Short mmCIF file of C-alpha atoms in Angstrom, two decimals:
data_model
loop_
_atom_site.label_atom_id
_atom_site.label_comp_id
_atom_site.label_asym_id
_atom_site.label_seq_id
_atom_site.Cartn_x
_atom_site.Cartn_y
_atom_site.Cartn_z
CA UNK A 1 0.91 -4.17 -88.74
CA UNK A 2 -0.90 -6.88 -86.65
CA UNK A 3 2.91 -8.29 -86.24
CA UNK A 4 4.40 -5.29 -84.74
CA UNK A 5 1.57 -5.09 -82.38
CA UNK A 6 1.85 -8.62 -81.29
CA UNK A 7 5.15 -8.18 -80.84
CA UNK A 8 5.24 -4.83 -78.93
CA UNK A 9 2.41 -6.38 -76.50
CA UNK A 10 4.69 -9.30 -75.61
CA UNK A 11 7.86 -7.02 -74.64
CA UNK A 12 5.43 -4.89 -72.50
CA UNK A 13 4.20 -7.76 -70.79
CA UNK A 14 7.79 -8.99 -69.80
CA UNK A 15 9.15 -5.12 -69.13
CA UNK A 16 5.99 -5.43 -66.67
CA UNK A 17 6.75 -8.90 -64.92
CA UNK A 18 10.60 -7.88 -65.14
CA UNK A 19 9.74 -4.49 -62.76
CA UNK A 20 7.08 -6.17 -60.60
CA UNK A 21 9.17 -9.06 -59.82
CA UNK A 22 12.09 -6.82 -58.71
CA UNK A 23 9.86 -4.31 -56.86
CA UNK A 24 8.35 -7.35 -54.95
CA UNK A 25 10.80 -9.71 -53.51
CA UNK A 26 12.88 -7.65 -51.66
CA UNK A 27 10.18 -5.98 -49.64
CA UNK A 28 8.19 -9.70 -49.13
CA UNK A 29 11.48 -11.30 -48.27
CA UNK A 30 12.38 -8.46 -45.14
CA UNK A 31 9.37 -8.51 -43.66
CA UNK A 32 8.64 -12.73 -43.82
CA UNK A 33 11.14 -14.02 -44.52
CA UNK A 34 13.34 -15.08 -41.24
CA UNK A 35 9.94 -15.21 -39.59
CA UNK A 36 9.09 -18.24 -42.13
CA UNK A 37 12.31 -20.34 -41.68
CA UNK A 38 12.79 -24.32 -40.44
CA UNK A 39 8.34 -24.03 -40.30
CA UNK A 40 8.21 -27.12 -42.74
CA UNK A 41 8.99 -30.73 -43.13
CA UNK A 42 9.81 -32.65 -46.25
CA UNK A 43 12.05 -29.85 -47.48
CA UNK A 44 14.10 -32.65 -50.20
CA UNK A 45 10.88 -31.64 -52.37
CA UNK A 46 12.63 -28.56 -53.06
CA UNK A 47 15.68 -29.50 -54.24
CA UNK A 48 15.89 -28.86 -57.96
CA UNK A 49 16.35 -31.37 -60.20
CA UNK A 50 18.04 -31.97 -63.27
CA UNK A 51 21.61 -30.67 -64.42
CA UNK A 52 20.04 -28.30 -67.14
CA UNK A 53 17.94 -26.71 -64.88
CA UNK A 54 20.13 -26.56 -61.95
CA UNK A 55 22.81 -24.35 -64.18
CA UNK A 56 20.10 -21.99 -65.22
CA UNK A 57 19.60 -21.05 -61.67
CA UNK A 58 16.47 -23.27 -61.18
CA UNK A 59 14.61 -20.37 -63.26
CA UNK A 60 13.45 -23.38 -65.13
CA UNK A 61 9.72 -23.53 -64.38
CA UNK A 62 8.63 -21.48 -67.13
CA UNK A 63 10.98 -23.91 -69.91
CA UNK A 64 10.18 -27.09 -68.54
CA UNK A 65 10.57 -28.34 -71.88
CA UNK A 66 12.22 -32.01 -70.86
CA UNK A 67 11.49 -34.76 -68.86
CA UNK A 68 12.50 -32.64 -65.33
CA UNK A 69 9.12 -30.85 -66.49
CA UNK A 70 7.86 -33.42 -63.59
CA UNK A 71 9.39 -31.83 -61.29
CA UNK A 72 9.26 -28.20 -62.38
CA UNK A 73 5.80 -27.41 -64.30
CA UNK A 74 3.74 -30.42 -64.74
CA UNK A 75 2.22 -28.63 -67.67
CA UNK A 76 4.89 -29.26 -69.89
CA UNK A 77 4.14 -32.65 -70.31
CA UNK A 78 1.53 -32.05 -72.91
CA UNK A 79 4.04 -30.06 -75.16
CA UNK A 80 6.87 -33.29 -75.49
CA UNK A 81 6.41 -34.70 -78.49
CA UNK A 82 8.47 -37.92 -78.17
CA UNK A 83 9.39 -40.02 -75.06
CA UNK A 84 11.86 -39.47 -72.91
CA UNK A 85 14.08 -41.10 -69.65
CA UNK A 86 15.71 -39.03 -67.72
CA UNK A 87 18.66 -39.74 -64.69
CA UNK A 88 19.98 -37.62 -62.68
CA UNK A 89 22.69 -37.61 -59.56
CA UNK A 90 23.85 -35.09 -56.84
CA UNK A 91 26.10 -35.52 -53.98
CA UNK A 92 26.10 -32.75 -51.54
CA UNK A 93 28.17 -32.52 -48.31
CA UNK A 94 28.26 -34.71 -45.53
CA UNK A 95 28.41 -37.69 -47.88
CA UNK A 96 24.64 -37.15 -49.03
CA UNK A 97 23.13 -38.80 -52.16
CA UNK A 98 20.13 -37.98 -53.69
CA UNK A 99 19.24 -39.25 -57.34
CA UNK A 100 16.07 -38.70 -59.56
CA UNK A 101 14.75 -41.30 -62.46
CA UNK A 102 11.93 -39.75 -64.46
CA UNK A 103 10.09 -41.10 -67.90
CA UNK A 104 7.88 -39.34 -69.89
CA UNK A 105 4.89 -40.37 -72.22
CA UNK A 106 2.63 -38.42 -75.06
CA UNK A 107 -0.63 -39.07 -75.75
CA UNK A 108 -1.13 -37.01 -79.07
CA UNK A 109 -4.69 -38.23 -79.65
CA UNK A 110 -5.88 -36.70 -76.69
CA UNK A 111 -3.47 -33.53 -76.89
CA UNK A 112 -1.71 -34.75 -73.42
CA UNK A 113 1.38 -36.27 -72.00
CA UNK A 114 1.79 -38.44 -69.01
CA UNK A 115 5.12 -39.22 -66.74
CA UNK A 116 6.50 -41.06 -63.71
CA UNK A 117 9.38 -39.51 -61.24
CA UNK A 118 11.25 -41.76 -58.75
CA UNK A 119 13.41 -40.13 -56.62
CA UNK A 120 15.78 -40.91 -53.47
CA UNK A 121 18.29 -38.92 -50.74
CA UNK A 122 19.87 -40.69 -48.43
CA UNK A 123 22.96 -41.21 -46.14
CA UNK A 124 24.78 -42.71 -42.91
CA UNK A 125 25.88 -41.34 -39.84
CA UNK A 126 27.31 -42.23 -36.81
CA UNK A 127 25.48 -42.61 -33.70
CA UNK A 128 26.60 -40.55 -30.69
CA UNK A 129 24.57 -39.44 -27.27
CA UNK A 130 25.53 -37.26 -24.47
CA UNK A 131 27.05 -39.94 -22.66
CA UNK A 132 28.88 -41.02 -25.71
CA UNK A 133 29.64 -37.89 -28.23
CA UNK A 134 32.42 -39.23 -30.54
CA UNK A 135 31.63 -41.90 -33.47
CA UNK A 136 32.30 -45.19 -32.00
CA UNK A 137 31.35 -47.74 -35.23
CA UNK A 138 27.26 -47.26 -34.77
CA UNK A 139 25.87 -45.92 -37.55
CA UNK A 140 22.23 -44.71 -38.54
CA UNK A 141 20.46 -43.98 -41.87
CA UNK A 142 18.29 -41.27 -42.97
CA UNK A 143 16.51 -41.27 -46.00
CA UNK A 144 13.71 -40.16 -47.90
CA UNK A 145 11.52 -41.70 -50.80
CA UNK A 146 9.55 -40.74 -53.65
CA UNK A 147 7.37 -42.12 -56.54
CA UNK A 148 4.85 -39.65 -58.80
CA UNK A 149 2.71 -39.74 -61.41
CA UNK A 150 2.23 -36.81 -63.61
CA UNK A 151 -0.41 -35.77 -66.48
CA UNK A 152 -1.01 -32.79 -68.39
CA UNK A 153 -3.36 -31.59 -71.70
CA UNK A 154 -3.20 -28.93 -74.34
CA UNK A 155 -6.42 -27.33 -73.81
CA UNK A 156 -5.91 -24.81 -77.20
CA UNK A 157 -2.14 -24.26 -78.88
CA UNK A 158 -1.41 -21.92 -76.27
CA UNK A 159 -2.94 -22.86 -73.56
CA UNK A 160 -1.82 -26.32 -70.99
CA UNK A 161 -2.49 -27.47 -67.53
CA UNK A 162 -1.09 -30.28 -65.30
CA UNK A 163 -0.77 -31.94 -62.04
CA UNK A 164 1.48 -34.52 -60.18
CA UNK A 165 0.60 -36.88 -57.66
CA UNK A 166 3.03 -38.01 -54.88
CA UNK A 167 3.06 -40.36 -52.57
CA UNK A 168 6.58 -39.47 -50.02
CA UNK A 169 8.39 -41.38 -47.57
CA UNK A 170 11.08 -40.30 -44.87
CA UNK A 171 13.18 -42.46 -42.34
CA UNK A 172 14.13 -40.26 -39.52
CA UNK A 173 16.86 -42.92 -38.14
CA UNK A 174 14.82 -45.96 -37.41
CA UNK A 175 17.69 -47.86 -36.79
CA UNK A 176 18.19 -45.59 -33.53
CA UNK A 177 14.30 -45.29 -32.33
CA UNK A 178 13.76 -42.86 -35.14
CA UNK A 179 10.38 -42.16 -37.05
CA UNK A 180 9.17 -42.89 -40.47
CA UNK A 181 6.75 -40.78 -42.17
CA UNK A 182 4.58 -41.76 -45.08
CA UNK A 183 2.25 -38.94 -46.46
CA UNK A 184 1.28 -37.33 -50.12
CA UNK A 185 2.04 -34.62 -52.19
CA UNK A 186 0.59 -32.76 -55.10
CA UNK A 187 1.66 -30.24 -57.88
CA UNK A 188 -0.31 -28.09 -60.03
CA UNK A 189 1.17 -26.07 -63.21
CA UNK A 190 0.13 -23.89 -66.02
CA UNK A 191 1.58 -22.58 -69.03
CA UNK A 192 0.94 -20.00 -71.38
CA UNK A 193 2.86 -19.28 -74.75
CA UNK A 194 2.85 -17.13 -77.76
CA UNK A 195 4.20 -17.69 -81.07
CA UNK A 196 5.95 -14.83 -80.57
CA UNK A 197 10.37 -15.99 -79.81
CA UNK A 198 8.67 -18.85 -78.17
CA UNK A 199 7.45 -16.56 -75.40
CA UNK A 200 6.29 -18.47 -72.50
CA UNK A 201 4.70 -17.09 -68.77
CA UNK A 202 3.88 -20.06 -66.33
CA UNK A 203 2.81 -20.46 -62.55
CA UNK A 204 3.71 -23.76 -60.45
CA UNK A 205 2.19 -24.81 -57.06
CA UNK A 206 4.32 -27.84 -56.20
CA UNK A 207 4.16 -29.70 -52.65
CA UNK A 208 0.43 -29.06 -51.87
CA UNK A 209 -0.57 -31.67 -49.08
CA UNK A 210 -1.37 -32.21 -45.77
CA UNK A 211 0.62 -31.53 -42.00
CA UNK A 212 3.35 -33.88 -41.64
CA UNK A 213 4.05 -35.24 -38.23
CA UNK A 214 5.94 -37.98 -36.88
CA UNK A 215 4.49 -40.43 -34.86
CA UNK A 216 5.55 -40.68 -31.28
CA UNK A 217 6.73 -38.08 -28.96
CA UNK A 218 8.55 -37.10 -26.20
CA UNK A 219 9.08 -36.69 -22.47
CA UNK A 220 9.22 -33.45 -21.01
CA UNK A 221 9.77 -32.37 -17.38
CA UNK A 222 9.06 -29.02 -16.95
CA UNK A 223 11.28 -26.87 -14.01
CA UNK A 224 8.98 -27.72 -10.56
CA UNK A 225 6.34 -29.99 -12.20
CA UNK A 226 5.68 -33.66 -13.00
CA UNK A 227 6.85 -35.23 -16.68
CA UNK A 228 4.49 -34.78 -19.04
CA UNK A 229 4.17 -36.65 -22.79
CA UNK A 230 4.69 -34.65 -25.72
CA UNK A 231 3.62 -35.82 -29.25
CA UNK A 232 6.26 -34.06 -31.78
CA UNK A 233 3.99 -31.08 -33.74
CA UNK A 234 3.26 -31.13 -37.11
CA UNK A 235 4.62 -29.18 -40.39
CA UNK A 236 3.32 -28.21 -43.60
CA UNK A 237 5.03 -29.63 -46.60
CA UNK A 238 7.43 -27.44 -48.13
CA UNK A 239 5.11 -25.92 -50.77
CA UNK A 240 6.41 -23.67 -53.14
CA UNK A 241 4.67 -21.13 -55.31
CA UNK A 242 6.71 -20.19 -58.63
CA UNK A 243 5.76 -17.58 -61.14
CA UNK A 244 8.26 -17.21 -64.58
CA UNK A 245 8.52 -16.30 -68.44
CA UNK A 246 11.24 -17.27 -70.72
CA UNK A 247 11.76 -15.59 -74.39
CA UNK A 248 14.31 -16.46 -77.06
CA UNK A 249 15.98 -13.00 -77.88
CA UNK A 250 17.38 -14.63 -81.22
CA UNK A 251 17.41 -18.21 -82.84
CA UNK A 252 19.65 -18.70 -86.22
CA UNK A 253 20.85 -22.21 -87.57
CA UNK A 254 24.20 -20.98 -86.15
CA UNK A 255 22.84 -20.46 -82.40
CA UNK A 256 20.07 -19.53 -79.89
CA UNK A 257 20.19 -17.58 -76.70
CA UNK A 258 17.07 -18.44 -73.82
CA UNK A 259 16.70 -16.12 -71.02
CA UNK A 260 14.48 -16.97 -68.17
CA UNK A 261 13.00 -15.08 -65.30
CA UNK A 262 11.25 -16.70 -62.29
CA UNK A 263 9.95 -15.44 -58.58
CA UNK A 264 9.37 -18.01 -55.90
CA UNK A 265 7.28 -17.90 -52.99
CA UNK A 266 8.10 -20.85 -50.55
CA UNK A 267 6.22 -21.38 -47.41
CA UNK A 268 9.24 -21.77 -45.20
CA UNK A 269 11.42 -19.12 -46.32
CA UNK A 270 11.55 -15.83 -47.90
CA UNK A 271 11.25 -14.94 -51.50
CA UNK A 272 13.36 -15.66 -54.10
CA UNK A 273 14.28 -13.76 -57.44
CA UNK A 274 16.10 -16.04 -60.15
CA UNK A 275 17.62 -15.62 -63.70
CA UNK A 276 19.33 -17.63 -66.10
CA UNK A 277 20.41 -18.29 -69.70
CA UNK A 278 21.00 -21.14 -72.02
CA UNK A 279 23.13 -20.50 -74.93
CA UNK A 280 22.86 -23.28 -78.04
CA UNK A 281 25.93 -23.19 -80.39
CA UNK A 282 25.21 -24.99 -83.56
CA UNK A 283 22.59 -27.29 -81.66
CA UNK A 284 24.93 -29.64 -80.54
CA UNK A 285 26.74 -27.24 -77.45
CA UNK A 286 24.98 -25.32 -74.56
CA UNK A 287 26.60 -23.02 -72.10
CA UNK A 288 24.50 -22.12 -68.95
CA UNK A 289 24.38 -19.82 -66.17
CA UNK A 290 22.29 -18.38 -63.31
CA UNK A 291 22.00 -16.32 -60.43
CA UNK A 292 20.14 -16.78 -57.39
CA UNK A 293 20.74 -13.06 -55.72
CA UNK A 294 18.30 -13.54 -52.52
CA UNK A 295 19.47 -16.61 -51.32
CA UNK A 296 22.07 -17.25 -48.54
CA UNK A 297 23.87 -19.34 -50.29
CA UNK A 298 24.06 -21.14 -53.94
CA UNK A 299 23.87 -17.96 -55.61
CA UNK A 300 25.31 -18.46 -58.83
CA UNK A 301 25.35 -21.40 -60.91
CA UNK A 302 26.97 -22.39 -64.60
CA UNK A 303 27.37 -25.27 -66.36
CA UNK A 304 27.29 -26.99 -70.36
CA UNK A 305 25.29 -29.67 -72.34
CA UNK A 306 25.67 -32.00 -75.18
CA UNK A 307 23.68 -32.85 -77.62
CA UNK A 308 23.92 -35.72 -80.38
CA UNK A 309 22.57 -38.66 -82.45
CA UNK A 310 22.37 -41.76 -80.78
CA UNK A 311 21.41 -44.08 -83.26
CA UNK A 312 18.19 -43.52 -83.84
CA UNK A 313 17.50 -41.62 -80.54
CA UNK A 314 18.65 -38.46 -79.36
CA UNK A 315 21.33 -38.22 -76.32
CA UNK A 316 21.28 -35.17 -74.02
CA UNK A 317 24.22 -34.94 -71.35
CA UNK A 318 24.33 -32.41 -68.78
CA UNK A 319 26.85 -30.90 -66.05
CA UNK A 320 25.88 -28.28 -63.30
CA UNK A 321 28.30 -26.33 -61.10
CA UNK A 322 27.17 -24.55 -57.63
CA UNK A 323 28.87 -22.26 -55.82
CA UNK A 324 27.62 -23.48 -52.26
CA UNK A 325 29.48 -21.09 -50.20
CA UNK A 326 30.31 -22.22 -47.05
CA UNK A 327 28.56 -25.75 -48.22
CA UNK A 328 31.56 -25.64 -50.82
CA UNK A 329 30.96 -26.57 -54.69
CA UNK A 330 28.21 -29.26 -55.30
CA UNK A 331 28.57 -30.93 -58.60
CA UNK A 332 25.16 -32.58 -60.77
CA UNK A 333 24.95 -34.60 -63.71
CA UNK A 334 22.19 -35.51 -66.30
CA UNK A 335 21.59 -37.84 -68.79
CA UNK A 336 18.19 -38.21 -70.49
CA UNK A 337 17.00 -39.66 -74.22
CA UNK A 338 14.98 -38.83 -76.43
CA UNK A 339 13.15 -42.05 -78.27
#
């Protein structure tokens, strides 16, 4: 009897975040959204990371259940039970690089886990001015840095909280008078699970920290007065507030299906509503997929992952597909092991 219950309690609690997410977004995202856009700095922090996650449509906060927990829900750190080294690599258009590096570490006698995340984007351009607009061999770099540190604890079985700690870097061109940028960053997550199909309802904070502004500024002559100085304004970080739950409609020996649900709230754009799905066949293949329906573009997602001994360890390989729209496809990859 107490079964049943349990389980009819946890479906009405998902019918219920399933409704209010889809009630909410589209009414928060018309009336803020295009007021909120290009109002923060920093906005690499936002790009998702990890192939696995990626093809689930980046509804991955509420499964951060490997090493891209880091990134996703630093409260998933105290559920890995083994360590764990993650890579991962992107290029997007215009020649742009960004990679990720994370390792994980439990601490079982003290119910928590413990992690470090580098990360880098960068590329070159050419240099070209009014007087001077087509490419004539200069070239400029733009990048952006990051190291973390992440911990996490298992306050009861069901029960975990964590935070990250970043410390960010980004080289607006220095090579052509540019600015660099060194500031901090900080992530909070929670997570909440029932024994029930490995039911799990989470909220993230990631990208809490101060105004970033470059240093230096600006010369501005205003129509009929004298030039004044300008010092370039400041930006919030591009915090993002995530809410999710993820269930396991079946699990055999034969397969398992995931399904994940997750509403975002970032600061410099409007809502966002994602789903996405992880399919296991004989726990060695995994077919993904998501969808991203508020967003301009990078909508829908897919992609696979294998899974197999290697020698004493356990290798994970993963492959993401984007449809970028007018960015055009954007292909990730993932390796991480488990040790």
């Amino acid at each position: 009897m107490h079964g049943r219950l349990g389980r009819r309690q946890s479906l009405t609690a998902l019918t219920i975040l399933l409704a209010l997410c889809c009630s909410i977004a589209p009414v928060s995202a018309q009336e803020l959204g295009e007021q909120r856009i290009a109002t923060s700095m920093m906005t690499f922090l936002k790009i998702g990371v990890g192939a696995r996650a990626v093809a689930m449509g980046e509804a991955f906060t509420p499964v951060a259940d490997d090493a891209t927990t880091l990134f996703w829900n630093a409260a998933g750190l105290a559920l890995l039970r083994e360590k764990r080294v993650h890579f991962s690599h992107t290029e997007w258009p215009a020649d742009i690089d960004y990679d990720n590096a994370m390792m994980t570490f439990p601490l079982p006698q003290w119910d928590m886990g413990v992690g470090i995340q580098v990360a880098s984007l960068r590329t070159v351009m050419d240099f070209t001015s009014e007087q001077e607009p087509l490419p004539h061999g200069r070239t400029f770099s733009y990048s952006d840095f990051l190291v973390g540190i992440g911990l996490a604890r298992e306050f009861t079985d069901r029960f975990s909280f964590g935070f990250n700690l970043k410390y960010v870097r980004e080289d607006l061109g220095r090579d052509v008078g540019g600015s660099i940028i060194h500031s901090w960053a900080a992530d909070v997550g929670t997570m909440f699970h029932l024994p029930y199909r490995n039911f799990r309802m989470t909220m993230a904070w990631s990208n809490m920290g101060p105004d970033y502004q470059p240093p230096g500024g600006f010369v501005s002559t205003p129509p009929g007065s004298d030039p004044v100085n300008v010092r370039y304004q400041g930006f919030s970080p591009a915090s993002v507030f995530a809410f999710g739950a993820s269930i396991e409609p079946f699990r055999n020996r034969y397969y398992s299906l995931l399904t994940t649900l997750q509403f975002d709230h970032p600061a410099d754009t409007a809502e966002r509503l994602k789903v996405g799905g992880e399919l296991w066949l004989g726990n060695i293949l995994a077919l993904r997929s998501g969808y991203n329906p508020r967003s301009d573009e990078m909508r829908f997602s897919a992609g696979f992952g294998i899974r197999g001994g290697f020698g004493q360890n356990i290798l994970h390989i993963d492959y993401a597909y984007t449809d970028g729209n007018a960015l055009g496809r954007i292909d990730r990859f993932s390796v991480e092991m488990e040790f």
